[in-house]
Coordinates of C-alpha atoms in Angstrom, one line a residue:
M17 CA 46.2 75.5 -25.6
D18 CA 46.8 72.0 -24.0
F19 CA 44.7 69.2 -25.1
Q20 CA 46.5 66.4 -23.4
E21 CA 44.5 65.3 -20.3
I22 CA 41.2 65.9 -18.6
S23 CA 41.2 64.6 -15.1
E24 CA 38.4 63.7 -12.5
D25 CA 39.3 63.3 -9.1
N26 CA 37.3 61.9 -6.3
N27 CA 35.3 59.5 -8.2
E28 CA 34.0 57.4 -5.2
E29 CA 32.4 60.5 -3.4
Q30 CA 30.5 61.9 -6.3
N31 CA 29.3 58.5 -7.2
Q32 CA 27.5 58.4 -3.9
N33 CA 26.0 61.7 -5.0
N34 CA 24.7 60.4 -8.1
P35 CA 21.7 58.4 -8.6
P36 CA 22.1 54.7 -8.8
W37 CA 21.4 54.4 -12.8
L38 CA 24.6 56.7 -13.3
K39 CA 28.1 55.6 -12.3
I40 CA 31.5 57.5 -12.8
I41 CA 33.8 54.5 -14.6
R42 CA 36.5 57.4 -15.3
K43 CA 39.2 58.5 -12.9
D44 CA 41.5 60.1 -15.5
K45 CA 41.5 60.2 -19.2
T46 CA 44.7 61.0 -21.4
F47 CA 43.8 62.3 -24.9
G48 CA 46.3 62.0 -27.6
N49 CA 47.1 63.8 -30.9
P50 CA 44.5 65.6 -33.1
V51 CA 42.5 63.0 -35.3
I52 CA 40.3 65.3 -36.9
I53 CA 40.6 68.8 -38.1
L54 CA 38.4 71.0 -40.0
R55 CA 38.8 74.5 -41.3
N56 CA 36.2 76.7 -42.8
I57 CA 33.7 73.3 -43.9
S58 CA 30.8 74.4 -45.6
K59 CA 28.5 72.3 -47.5
D60 CA 25.9 73.5 -50.1
Y61 CA 23.2 71.4 -52.0
D62 CA 22.1 72.9 -55.1
L63 CA 17.9 72.7 -55.8
G64 CA 18.5 73.6 -59.2
G65 CA 16.2 76.6 -60.0
E66 CA 15.2 76.7 -56.6
G67 CA 18.4 77.7 -55.1
Q68 CA 20.7 76.0 -52.7
V69 CA 20.7 74.3 -49.3
H70 CA 23.2 75.6 -47.0
A71 CA 23.8 72.1 -45.1
L72 CA 26.9 73.4 -43.0
V73 CA 28.1 76.9 -42.6
D74 CA 31.9 77.7 -41.8
I75 CA 32.7 75.0 -39.3
N76 CA 35.7 75.0 -38.0
I77 CA 37.1 72.2 -35.3
S78 CA 40.6 73.1 -35.0
S79 CA 43.3 74.3 -32.6
N80 CA 42.5 78.0 -33.8
S81 CA 39.1 77.5 -32.9
E82 CA 36.8 77.8 -29.7
Y83 CA 35.9 74.2 -30.8
Y84 CA 39.2 72.1 -30.4
P85 CA 39.9 69.2 -32.7
V86 CA 39.0 65.5 -32.2
L87 CA 41.6 64.0 -30.2
E88 CA 42.9 60.7 -30.2
G89 CA 41.1 58.7 -27.5
E90 CA 38.1 61.2 -27.4
L91 CA 34.4 60.1 -27.6
L92 CA 32.9 63.4 -29.3
M93 CA 28.8 63.4 -29.5
L94 CA 27.3 65.6 -31.9
R95 CA 23.6 66.5 -31.0
G96 CA 20.9 68.8 -32.3
P97 CA 17.5 68.9 -34.0
S98 CA 16.8 66.9 -37.5
G99 CA 18.4 69.1 -40.8
C100 CA 20.8 70.9 -38.5
G101 CA 23.6 69.4 -40.1
K102 CA 25.4 66.7 -38.0
T103 CA 25.0 63.6 -40.2
T104 CA 26.4 65.6 -43.2
L105 CA 29.5 66.6 -40.9
L106 CA 29.7 62.9 -40.0
N107 CA 29.9 62.0 -43.6
I108 CA 32.6 64.5 -44.3
M109 CA 34.6 63.2 -41.6
G110 CA 34.4 59.9 -42.7
T111 CA 34.8 61.0 -46.3
F112 CA 31.8 59.6 -47.8
D113 CA 30.9 63.2 -49.0
K114 CA 32.9 66.4 -49.9
A115 CA 32.5 69.7 -48.5
T116 CA 31.8 72.5 -51.0
S117 CA 34.8 74.6 -49.3
G118 CA 37.3 74.0 -46.7
I119 CA 39.7 71.7 -45.5
V120 CA 39.5 68.2 -43.9
E121 CA 42.8 66.5 -42.2
I122 CA 42.2 63.4 -40.8
M123 CA 45.2 61.8 -38.9
G124 CA 47.6 64.3 -40.5
T125 CA 46.2 63.4 -44.4
R126 CA 45.0 66.7 -45.8
I127 CA 41.7 66.2 -47.6
D128 CA 40.5 69.0 -50.0
T129 CA 37.2 69.3 -52.3
K130 CA 40.0 67.8 -55.2
A131 CA 40.5 64.4 -53.5
S132 CA 39.6 61.8 -55.9
D133 CA 37.2 59.1 -55.1
K134 CA 39.8 56.0 -55.3
F135 CA 41.9 58.3 -52.7
L136 CA 39.2 58.7 -50.4
A137 CA 38.1 54.9 -50.6
N138 CA 41.6 53.9 -49.6
L139 CA 41.8 56.3 -46.5
R140 CA 38.3 55.1 -45.4
L141 CA 39.5 51.3 -45.9
E142 CA 42.8 51.8 -43.5
K143 CA 41.8 54.6 -41.3
V144 CA 38.1 54.9 -40.5
G145 CA 35.1 52.4 -39.5
F146 CA 31.4 53.7 -40.0
V147 CA 28.7 52.3 -38.2
F148 CA 25.5 53.3 -39.8
Q149 CA 21.7 53.4 -38.0
T150 CA 20.3 50.6 -40.7
F151 CA 23.6 48.4 -39.8
N152 CA 24.3 47.8 -43.6
L153 CA 25.2 44.2 -43.3
L154 CA 25.0 41.9 -46.3
A155 CA 21.8 39.8 -46.2
T156 CA 23.7 36.5 -47.8
L157 CA 26.4 36.7 -45.5
S158 CA 26.7 35.3 -41.9
A159 CA 27.9 37.5 -39.3
F160 CA 31.3 36.0 -39.6
E161 CA 31.5 36.6 -43.1
N162 CA 30.3 40.4 -42.8
V163 CA 32.8 40.9 -40.2
E164 CA 35.7 39.5 -42.6
L165 CA 34.8 40.8 -45.4
P166 CA 36.7 44.2 -44.6
M167 CA 40.0 42.3 -44.1
L168 CA 39.3 40.6 -47.2
I169 CA 39.3 43.6 -49.1
Q170 CA 42.1 45.0 -47.7
N171 CA 44.0 41.9 -48.1
K172 CA 46.8 42.3 -45.7
L173 CA 46.2 39.6 -43.3
S174 CA 46.5 35.5 -43.8
K175 CA 43.7 33.2 -43.9
K176 CA 44.5 32.0 -40.6
K177 CA 45.1 35.6 -39.1
R178 CA 41.9 36.9 -40.6
R179 CA 39.8 34.2 -39.2
A180 CA 41.2 34.4 -35.9
R181 CA 40.9 38.3 -35.8
T182 CA 37.3 37.9 -36.9
K183 CA 36.3 35.3 -34.1
K184 CA 38.0 37.6 -31.7
L185 CA 36.3 40.4 -32.4
L186 CA 32.4 38.4 -32.6
T187 CA 33.2 37.0 -29.3
R188 CA 34.5 40.6 -27.9
V189 CA 31.0 41.9 -28.5
G190 CA 29.1 39.1 -27.3
L191 CA 28.2 37.0 -30.3
G192 CA 30.7 34.1 -30.0
D193 CA 27.9 31.8 -30.5
R194 CA 26.0 33.7 -33.4
M195 CA 28.8 33.6 -35.9
D196 CA 27.3 31.6 -38.3
H197 CA 23.7 33.1 -38.4
L198 CA 22.4 35.6 -40.9
P199 CA 21.5 38.7 -39.9
S200 CA 17.8 37.9 -40.9
E201 CA 18.4 35.5 -38.1
L202 CA 19.6 38.3 -35.3
S203 CA 18.1 40.8 -33.2
G204 CA 18.3 44.4 -33.7
G205 CA 20.8 44.9 -31.2
E206 CA 22.9 41.9 -32.3
K207 CA 22.7 43.2 -35.6
Q208 CA 24.7 46.5 -34.5
R209 CA 27.1 44.3 -32.5
V210 CA 28.1 42.8 -35.9
A211 CA 28.2 46.2 -37.6
I212 CA 30.4 47.6 -35.0
A213 CA 32.6 44.4 -35.3
R214 CA 32.9 44.9 -39.1
A215 CA 33.9 48.2 -38.3
L216 CA 36.5 47.5 -36.1
S217 CA 38.1 44.8 -38.5
N218 CA 40.8 47.3 -40.0
K219 CA 42.0 48.2 -36.7
P220 CA 40.8 52.0 -37.6
N221 CA 41.8 54.8 -35.8
L222 CA 38.5 56.6 -36.2
L223 CA 35.1 55.0 -35.6
L224 CA 31.9 57.3 -36.8
L225 CA 28.6 56.3 -35.6
D226 CA 25.4 57.5 -37.2
E227 CA 22.4 57.1 -34.9
V228 CA 23.5 53.4 -33.9
T229 CA 20.9 53.0 -31.1
A230 CA 18.2 54.7 -32.8
D231 CA 16.3 51.7 -33.7
L232 CA 17.0 49.7 -30.6
S233 CA 15.3 49.0 -27.3
T234 CA 16.4 51.0 -24.2
K235 CA 18.3 47.7 -23.1
G236 CA 20.0 47.0 -26.4
T237 CA 20.9 50.8 -26.6
I238 CA 22.5 50.7 -23.2
H239 CA 24.3 47.3 -24.1
I240 CA 25.6 48.8 -27.5
M241 CA 26.6 52.2 -25.9
N242 CA 28.6 50.5 -22.8
L243 CA 30.0 48.4 -25.6
L244 CA 31.3 51.4 -27.5
L245 CA 32.6 53.1 -23.9
D246 CA 34.3 50.1 -23.5
L247 CA 36.1 50.3 -26.6
N248 CA 36.6 53.9 -26.2
L249 CA 38.3 53.3 -22.6
K250 CA 40.0 50.2 -23.0
K251 CA 41.1 50.3 -26.9
K252 CA 41.6 54.3 -27.3
V253 CA 39.4 54.1 -30.3
T254 CA 38.4 57.6 -31.1
M255 CA 34.8 58.1 -31.8
V256 CA 32.2 60.3 -33.2
L257 CA 28.7 59.7 -32.4
V258 CA 25.4 61.4 -33.8
T259 CA 22.5 60.8 -31.7
H260 CA 19.0 62.1 -30.6
N261 CA 19.0 60.9 -27.4
P262 CA 20.0 63.1 -24.8
D263 CA 20.6 60.8 -22.1
L264 CA 23.3 59.3 -23.9
E265 CA 25.2 62.4 -23.5
V266 CA 26.6 60.9 -20.2
Y267 CA 28.9 58.8 -22.6
A268 CA 30.9 61.3 -24.3
D269 CA 33.9 63.5 -23.4
R270 CA 32.3 66.5 -25.2
I271 CA 29.1 67.5 -26.8
L272 CA 28.8 69.9 -29.9
Y273 CA 25.5 70.9 -30.2
F274 CA 24.4 72.2 -33.8
R275 CA 21.4 74.2 -35.3
D276 CA 21.1 75.7 -38.9
G277 CA 24.4 74.0 -40.1
K278 CA 26.2 75.9 -37.4
I279 CA 27.9 74.9 -34.0
E280 CA 25.8 76.5 -31.3
R281 CA 27.8 75.5 -28.3
Q282 CA 30.1 73.0 -26.8
V283 CA 29.8 71.2 -23.8
I284 CA 33.0 69.4 -22.0
N285 CA 32.3 66.4 -19.8
T286 CA 34.5 65.5 -17.3
Q287 CA 32.5 63.1 -15.9
Q288 CA 32.3 60.3 -18.3
T289 CA 29.7 57.5 -17.1
A290 CA 28.0 54.3 -18.0
L291 CA 24.0 53.8 -17.8
N292 CA 22.9 50.9 -15.5
F293 CA 19.8 49.3 -17.1
K294 CA 17.7 47.9 -14.3
E295 CA 18.1 51.1 -12.5
Y296 CA 17.5 53.3 -15.2
M297 CA 14.7 51.7 -16.3
A298 CA 13.6 51.9 -12.8
F299 CA 14.3 55.6 -13.1
L300 CA 12.1 56.0 -16.3
R301 CA 9.3 54.4 -14.8
E302 CA 9.4 56.7 -11.4
T303 CA 9.7 59.7 -13.9
E304 CA 6.9 58.8 -16.2
N305 CA 4.7 57.8 -13.1
Q306 CA 5.6 61.6 -11.9
M307 CA 4.6 63.5 -15.1
V308 CA 1.4 61.2 -15.4
K309 CA 0.5 62.4 -11.8
E310 CA 1.3 65.9 -12.6
N311 CA -0.5 66.0 -15.6
D312 CA -3.5 64.6 -13.9
N313 CA -3.3 67.4 -11.3
E314 CA -2.7 69.9 -13.8
K315 CA -5.8 68.6 -15.7
N316 CA -8.2 68.9 -12.9
D317 CA -6.8 72.3 -11.9
K318 CA -7.9 73.2 -15.5
E319 CA -11.5 71.8 -14.9
K320 CA -12.0 73.5 -11.7
I321 CA -11.4 76.7 -13.4
N322 CA -13.4 75.9 -16.4
L323 CA -16.4 74.7 -14.3
S324 CA -16.1 78.1 -12.1
Q325 CA -15.8 80.1 -15.4
T326 CA -19.2 78.2 -16.8
S327 CA -21.0 78.4 -13.5
D328 CA -20.3 82.3 -13.3
S329 CA -21.2 82.7 -17.0
F330 CA -24.7 80.7 -17.0
N331 CA -25.5 82.8 -13.6
D332 CA -25.2 85.8 -15.1
E333 CA -27.5 84.8 -18.2
L334 CA -30.3 83.6 -15.3
S335 CA -33.5 86.4 -15.3
D336 CA -34.0 87.9 -12.3
Q337 CA -37.3 85.7 -11.8
E338 CA -35.2 82.4 -12.3
S339 CA -33.4 80.7 -9.4
P340 CA -30.1 78.9 -10.2
N341 CA -31.4 75.9 -8.3
E342 CA -34.3 75.6 -10.9
V343 CA -32.2 75.2 -13.7
S344 CA -31.4 71.8 -15.5
F345 CA -28.6 70.9 -18.1
D346 CA -28.3 67.7 -20.0
D347 CA -25.6 65.3 -19.6
D348 CA -24.6 65.8 -23.2
D349 CA -23.9 69.5 -22.4
F350 CA -20.7 68.5 -20.3
S351 CA -17.9 66.3 -20.9
S352 CA -18.6 63.0 -19.1
E353 CA -15.0 63.7 -17.3
H354 CA -16.5 66.7 -15.5
N355 CA -17.6 66.0 -12.0
F356 CA -20.5 68.0 -10.4
P357 CA -21.3 66.9 -6.6
N358 CA -24.8 68.6 -6.7
Q359 CA -26.0 67.7 -10.2
K360 CA -27.8 64.5 -9.2
K361 CA -29.7 66.5 -6.3
K362 CA -30.8 69.2 -8.6
K363 CA -32.3 67.0 -11.3
N364 CA -34.0 64.7 -8.8
K365 CA -35.5 67.9 -7.1
I366 CA -36.6 69.5 -10.7
R367 CA -38.1 65.7 -11.6
N368 CA -40.1 65.5 -8.2
R369 CA -41.4 69.4 -9.3
N370 CA -42.5 68.3 -12.5
K371 CA -44.0 64.8 -11.3
N372 CA -46.1 66.8 -8.8
K373 CA -47.4 69.3 -11.4
N374 CA -48.4 66.5 -13.8
N375 CA -50.3 64.8 -10.8
N376 CA -52.0 68.1 -10.1
N377 CA -53.1 68.2 -13.9
N378 CA -54.6 64.5 -13.9
N379 CA -56.1 65.3 -10.8
N380 CA -57.8 68.2 -12.2
N381 CA -58.7 66.4 -15.5
N382 CA -60.3 63.5 -13.1

């Protein structure tokens, strides 16, 4: 099976047919060698006397499977409902967790259930960057110090080179003027950009991202995703991203959908695109207005049906001696949202009849 290249032609023509908030930015994309291979990965959690939870069941992402390996330069997205196993799989890919059974290969390094914690920690430090939903920045360190920290731990660069790289990374993510700020002084989007810069500090071959836009505004989400896409395209950083947001699927080369610990299906996206914030917000407002309009129309249709049924029901209960026009109902019998065109007229007619009756009684008494 050839995994080396997925190309896209005639992008200008296709962009003309797309909505303005979507723009195909990839003419062609060449993938490299496999970065992650998973063979028969299962993960069980023991609940004591209550049995086990099967978080992952026999996951295969390899050349012998219909779900091919994660390739160098690929942006793979994992999607599915909460509890389906996607974050568990991401943690196994990043060596934060061990599979109950099966084999993981990361850039040619074979990892089985017997791998030591020290070995896995060194592998993460050398080859894997991880970005979390909750940022996980050290509160007492500045943005600069947070990004510099992994390089200090790795201890391969001189102080001059380390500091130069830190400045370059923060400038690349748009925080050149916020380097000395503490996390508490940064917005959610800025914190996530610091986290991305930190994840890239040791030049990892693989970047794993867990719900990195879940706590961000729409503008912050698009900014972060466009930044990640830029890194993916220009620096060939391989990425695996977990998200609940279906609108972000346009950024991926491939999407794997999970359910109940298994891969349900795979979608190949040959039109990798970026969202335009202004046009996307206009689209969301238009969609929202359309949904409100449709809901109002549906609500009115239901009320008309209910009114017709109510009228028929009351009419069936009337005696032969009563006329429908002589029956009145209190306002409390109906929702204030209902519309009765003849209700006021009927009430006035009955009030007048009652008033005349009272006047006749008074005249008789006199």
